[in-house]
PDB file of C-alpha atoms and ligand atoms in Angstrom:
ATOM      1  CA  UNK A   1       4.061 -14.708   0.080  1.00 50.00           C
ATOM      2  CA  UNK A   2       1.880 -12.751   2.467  1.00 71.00           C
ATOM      3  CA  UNK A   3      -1.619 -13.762   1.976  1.00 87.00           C
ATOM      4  CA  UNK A   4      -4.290 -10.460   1.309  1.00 97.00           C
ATOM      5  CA  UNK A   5      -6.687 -11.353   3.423  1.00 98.00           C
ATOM      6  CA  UNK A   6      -7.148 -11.248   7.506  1.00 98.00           C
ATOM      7  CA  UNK A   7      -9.942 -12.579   9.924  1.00 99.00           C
ATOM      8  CA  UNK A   8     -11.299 -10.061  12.849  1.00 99.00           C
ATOM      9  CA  UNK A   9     -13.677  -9.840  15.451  1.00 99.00           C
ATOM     10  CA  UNK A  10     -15.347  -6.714  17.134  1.00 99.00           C
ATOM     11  CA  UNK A  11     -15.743  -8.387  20.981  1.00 99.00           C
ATOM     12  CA  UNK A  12     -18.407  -8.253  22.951  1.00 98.00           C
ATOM     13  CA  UNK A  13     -17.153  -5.243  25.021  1.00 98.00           C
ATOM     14  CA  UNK A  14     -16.857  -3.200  22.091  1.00 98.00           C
ATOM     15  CA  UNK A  15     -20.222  -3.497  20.863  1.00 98.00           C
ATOM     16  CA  UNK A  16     -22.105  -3.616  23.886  1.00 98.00           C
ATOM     17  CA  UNK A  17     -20.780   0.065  24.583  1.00 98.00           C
ATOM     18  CA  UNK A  18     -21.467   1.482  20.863  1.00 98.00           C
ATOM     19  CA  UNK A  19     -18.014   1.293  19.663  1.00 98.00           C
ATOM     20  CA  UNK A  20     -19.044  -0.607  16.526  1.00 98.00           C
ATOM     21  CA  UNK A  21     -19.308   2.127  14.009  1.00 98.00           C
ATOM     22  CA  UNK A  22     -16.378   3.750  15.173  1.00 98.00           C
ATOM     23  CA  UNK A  23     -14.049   1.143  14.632  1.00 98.00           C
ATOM     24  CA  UNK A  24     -15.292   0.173  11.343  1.00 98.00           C
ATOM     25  CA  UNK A  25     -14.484   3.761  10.307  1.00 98.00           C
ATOM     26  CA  UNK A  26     -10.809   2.963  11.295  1.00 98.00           C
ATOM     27  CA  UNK A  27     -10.858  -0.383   9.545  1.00 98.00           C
ATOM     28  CA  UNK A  28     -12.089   1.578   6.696  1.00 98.00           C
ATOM     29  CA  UNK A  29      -9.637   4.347   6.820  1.00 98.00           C
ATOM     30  CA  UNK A  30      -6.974   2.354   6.845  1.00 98.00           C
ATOM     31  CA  UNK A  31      -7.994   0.784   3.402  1.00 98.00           C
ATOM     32  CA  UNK A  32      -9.316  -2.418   4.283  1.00 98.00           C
ATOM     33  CA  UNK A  33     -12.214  -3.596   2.019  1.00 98.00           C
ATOM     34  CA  UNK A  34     -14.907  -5.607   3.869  1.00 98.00           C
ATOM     35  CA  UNK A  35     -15.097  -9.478   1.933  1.00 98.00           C
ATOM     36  CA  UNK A  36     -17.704 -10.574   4.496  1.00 98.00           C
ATOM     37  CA  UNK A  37     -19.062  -9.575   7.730  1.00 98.00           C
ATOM     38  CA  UNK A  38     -21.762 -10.740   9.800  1.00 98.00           C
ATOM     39  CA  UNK A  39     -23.338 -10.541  13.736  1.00 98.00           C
ATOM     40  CA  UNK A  40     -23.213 -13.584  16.043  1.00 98.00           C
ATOM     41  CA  UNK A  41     -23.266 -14.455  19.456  1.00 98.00           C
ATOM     42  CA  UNK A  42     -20.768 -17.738  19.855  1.00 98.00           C
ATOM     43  CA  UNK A  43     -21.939 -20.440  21.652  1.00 98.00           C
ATOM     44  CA  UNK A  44     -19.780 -21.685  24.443  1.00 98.00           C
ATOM     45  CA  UNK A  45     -18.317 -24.433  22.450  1.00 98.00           C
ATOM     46  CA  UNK A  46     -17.891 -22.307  19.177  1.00 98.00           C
ATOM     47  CA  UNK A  47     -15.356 -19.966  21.368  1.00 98.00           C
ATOM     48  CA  UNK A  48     -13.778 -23.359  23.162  1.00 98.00           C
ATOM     49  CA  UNK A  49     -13.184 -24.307  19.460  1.00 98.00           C
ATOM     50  CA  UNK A  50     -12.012 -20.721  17.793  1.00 98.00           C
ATOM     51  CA  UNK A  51      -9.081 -20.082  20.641  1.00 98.00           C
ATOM     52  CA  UNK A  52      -8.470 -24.397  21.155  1.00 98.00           C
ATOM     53  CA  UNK A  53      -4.586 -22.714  20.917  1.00 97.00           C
ATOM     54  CA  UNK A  54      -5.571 -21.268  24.205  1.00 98.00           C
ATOM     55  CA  UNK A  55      -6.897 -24.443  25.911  1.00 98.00           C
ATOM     56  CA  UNK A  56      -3.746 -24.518  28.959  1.00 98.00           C
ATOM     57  CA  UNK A  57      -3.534 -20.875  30.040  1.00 98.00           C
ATOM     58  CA  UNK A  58      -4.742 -19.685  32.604  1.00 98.00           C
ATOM     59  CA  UNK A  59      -6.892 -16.966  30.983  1.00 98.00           C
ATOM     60  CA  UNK A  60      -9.226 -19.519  29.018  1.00 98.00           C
ATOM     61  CA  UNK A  61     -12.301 -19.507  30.731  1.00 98.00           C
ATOM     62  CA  UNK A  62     -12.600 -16.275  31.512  1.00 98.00           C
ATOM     63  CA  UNK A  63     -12.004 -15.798  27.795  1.00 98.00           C
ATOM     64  CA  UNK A  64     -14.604 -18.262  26.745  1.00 98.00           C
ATOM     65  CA  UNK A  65     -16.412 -16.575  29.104  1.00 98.00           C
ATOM     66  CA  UNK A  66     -16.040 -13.125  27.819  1.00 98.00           C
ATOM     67  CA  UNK A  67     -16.610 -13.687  24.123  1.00 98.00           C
ATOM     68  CA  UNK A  68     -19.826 -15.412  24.785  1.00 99.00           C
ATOM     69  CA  UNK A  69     -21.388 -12.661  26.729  1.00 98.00           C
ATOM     70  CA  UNK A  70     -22.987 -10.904  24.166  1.00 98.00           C
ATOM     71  CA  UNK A  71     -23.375 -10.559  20.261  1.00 99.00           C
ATOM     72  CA  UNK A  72     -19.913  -9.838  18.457  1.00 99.00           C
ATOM     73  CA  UNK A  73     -19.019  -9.350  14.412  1.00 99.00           C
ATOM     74  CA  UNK A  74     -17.378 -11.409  12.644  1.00 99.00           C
ATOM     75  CA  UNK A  75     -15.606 -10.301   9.181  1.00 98.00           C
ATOM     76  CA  UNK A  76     -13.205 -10.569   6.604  1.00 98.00           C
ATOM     77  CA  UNK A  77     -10.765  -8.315   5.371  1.00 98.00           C
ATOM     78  CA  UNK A  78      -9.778  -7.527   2.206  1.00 98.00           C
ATOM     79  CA  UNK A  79      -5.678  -5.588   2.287  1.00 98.00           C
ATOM     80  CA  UNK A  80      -2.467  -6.099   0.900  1.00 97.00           C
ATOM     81  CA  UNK A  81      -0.106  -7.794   3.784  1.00 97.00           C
ATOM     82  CA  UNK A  82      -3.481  -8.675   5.511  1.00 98.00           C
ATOM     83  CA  UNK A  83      -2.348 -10.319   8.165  1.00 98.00           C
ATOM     84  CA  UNK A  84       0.555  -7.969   9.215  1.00 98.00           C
ATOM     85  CA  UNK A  85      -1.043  -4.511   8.280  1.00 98.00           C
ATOM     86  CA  UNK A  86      -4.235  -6.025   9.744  1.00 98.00           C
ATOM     87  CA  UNK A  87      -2.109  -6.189  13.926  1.00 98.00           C
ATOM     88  CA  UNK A  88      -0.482  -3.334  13.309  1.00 98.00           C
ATOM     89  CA  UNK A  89      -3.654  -1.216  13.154  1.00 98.00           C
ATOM     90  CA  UNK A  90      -5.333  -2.917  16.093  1.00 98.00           C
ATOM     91  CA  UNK A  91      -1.651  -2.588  18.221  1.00 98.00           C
ATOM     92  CA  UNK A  92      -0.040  -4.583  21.100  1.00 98.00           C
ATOM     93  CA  UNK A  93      -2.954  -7.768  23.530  1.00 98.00           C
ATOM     94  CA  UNK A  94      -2.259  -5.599  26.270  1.00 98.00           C
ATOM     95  CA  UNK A  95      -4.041  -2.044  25.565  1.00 97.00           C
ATOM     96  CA  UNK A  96      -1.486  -0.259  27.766  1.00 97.00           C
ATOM     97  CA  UNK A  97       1.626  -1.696  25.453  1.00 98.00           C
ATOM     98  CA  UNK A  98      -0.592  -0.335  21.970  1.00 98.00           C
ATOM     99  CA  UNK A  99       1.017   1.971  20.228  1.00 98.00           C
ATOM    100  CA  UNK A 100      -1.169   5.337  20.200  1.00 98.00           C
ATOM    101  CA  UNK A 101      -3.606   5.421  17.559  1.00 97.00           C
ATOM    102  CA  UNK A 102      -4.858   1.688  17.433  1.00 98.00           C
ATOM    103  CA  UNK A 103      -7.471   0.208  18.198  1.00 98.00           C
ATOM    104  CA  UNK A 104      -6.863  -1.067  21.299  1.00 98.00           C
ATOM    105  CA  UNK A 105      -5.314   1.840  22.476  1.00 98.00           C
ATOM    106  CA  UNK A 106      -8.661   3.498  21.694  1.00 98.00           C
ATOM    107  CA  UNK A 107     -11.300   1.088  22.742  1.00 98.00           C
ATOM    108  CA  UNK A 108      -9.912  -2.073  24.588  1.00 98.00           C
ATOM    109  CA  UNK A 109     -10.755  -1.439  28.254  1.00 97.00           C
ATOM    110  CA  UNK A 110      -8.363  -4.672  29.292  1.00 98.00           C
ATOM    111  CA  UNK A 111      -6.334  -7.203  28.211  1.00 98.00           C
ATOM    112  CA  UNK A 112      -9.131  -9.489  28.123  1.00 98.00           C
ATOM    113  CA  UNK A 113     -11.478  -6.915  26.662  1.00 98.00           C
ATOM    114  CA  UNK A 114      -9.561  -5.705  24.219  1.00 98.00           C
ATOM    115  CA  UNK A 115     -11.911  -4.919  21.331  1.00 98.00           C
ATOM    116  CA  UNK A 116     -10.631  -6.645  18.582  1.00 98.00           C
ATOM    117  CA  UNK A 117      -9.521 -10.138  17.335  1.00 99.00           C
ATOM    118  CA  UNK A 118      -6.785 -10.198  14.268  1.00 98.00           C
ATOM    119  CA  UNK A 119      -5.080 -13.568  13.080  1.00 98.00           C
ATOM    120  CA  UNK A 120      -1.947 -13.890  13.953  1.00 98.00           C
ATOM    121  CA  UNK A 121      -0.818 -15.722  10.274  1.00 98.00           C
ATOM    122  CA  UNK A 122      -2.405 -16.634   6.962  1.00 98.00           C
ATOM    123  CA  UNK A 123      -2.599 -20.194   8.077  1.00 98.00           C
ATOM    124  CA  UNK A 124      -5.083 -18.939  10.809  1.00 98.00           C
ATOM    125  CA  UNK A 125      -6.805 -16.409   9.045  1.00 98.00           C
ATOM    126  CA  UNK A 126      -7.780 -18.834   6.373  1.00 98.00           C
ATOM    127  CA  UNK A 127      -8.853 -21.318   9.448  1.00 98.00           C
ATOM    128  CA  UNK A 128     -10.496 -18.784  11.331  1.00 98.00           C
ATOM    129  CA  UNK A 129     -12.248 -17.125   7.997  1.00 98.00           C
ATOM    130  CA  UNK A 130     -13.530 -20.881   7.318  1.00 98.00           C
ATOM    131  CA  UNK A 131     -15.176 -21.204  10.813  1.00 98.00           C
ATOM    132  CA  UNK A 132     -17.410 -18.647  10.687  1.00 98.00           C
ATOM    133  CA  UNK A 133     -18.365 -18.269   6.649  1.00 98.00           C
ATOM    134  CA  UNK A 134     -18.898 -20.350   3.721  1.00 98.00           C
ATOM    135  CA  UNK A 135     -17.699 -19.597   0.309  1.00 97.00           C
ATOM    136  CA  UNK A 136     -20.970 -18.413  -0.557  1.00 98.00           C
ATOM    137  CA  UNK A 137     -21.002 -15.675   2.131  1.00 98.00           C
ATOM    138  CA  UNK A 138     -17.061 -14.249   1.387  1.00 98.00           C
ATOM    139  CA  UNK A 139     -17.324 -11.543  -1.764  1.00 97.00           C
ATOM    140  CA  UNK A 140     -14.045  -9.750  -3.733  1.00 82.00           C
TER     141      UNK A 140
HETATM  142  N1  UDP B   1      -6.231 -12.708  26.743  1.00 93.89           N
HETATM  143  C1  UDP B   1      -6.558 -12.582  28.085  1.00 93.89           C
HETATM  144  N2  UDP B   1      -5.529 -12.564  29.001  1.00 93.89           N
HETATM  145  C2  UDP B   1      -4.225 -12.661  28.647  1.00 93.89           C
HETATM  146  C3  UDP B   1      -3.901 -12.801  27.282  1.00 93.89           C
HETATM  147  C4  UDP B   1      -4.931 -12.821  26.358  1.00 93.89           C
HETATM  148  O1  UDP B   1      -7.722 -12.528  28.442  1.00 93.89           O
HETATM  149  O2  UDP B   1      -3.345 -12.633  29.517  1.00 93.89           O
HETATM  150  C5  UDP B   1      -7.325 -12.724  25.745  1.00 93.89           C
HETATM  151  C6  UDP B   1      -7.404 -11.432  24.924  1.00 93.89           C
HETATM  152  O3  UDP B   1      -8.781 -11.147  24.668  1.00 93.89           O
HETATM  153  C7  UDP B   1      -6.652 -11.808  23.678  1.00 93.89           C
HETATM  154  C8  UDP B   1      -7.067 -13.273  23.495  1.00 93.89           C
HETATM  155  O4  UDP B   1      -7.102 -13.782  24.823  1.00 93.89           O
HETATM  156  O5  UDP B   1      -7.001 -10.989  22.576  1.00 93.89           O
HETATM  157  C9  UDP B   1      -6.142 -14.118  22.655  1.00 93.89           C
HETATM  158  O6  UDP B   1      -4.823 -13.988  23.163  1.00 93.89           O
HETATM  159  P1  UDP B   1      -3.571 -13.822  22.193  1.00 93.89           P
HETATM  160  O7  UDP B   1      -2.344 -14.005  23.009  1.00 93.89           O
HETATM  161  O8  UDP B   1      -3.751 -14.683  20.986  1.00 93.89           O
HETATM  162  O9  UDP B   1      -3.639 -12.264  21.791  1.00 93.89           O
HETATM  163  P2  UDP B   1      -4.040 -11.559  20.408  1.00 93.89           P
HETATM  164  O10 UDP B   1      -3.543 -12.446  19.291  1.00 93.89           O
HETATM  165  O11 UDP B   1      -5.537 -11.413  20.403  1.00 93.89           O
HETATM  166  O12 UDP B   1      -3.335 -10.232  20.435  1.00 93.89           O
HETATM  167 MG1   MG B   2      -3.854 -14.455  18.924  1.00 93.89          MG
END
């Protein structure tokens, strides 16, 4: 059974440039309900340890690299078919294979800076929800 709750982060690119508010307003609009949410800059070995699934390609460091430049937000979401809904809305890694309308069509300016995280299963949204919050922090 799908699970009704995702895991997402606003990357450093995005809220450097002011796209923040903006994107929240899509969240919103598409009827996700915000469980927790907070502001954070990851250390180096916080990121190594969020994408550890991404340890062998090529594109790690420059990733760790990336989304420990600058402060990011971290949240959880709060939808029916989290997960699913959740990557539909932000739209294809690669900004210029998004479908019109998502987020990363909108705001990612690469495939590394593409503007928003969103777990890729229940399993990880659960894991990735746990890194960053305690159950004391997570409402609804
Ligand atoms: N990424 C990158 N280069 C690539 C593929 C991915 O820099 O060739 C970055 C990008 O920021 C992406 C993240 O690594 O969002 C995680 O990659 P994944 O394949 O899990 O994509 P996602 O699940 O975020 O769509
Ligand atoms: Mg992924």
């Amino acid at each position: 059974m799908a699970g009704n709750f995702t895991f997402s982060i606003i990357k450093p690119n995005a809220v450097r440039t002011g796209k923040t508010g903006p994107i929240l307003a899509m969240i919103n609009e598409a009827g996700f309900e915000i469980s927790a949410m907070k502001m954070v800059r990851m250390t180096t070995l916080q990121a190594e340890s969020f994408y550890e699934v991404h340890k062998r390609k090529s594109f790690f460091e420059g990733l760790i690299e990336f989304m420990t430049s600058g402060p990011v937000f971290v949240m959880v979401l709060k939808h029916e078919n989290a997960v699913e809904d959740f990557r539909k809305l932000i739209g294809a890694t690669d900004p210029a294979k998004a479908e019109p309308g998502t987020i990363r069509k909108m705001f990612a300016v690469s495939v590394q800076m593409n503007a928003v995280h969103g777990s890729d299963s229940d399993e990880n949204a659960a894991r990735e929800a746990d890194f960053f919050f305690t159950a004391s922090e997570r409402f609804l």
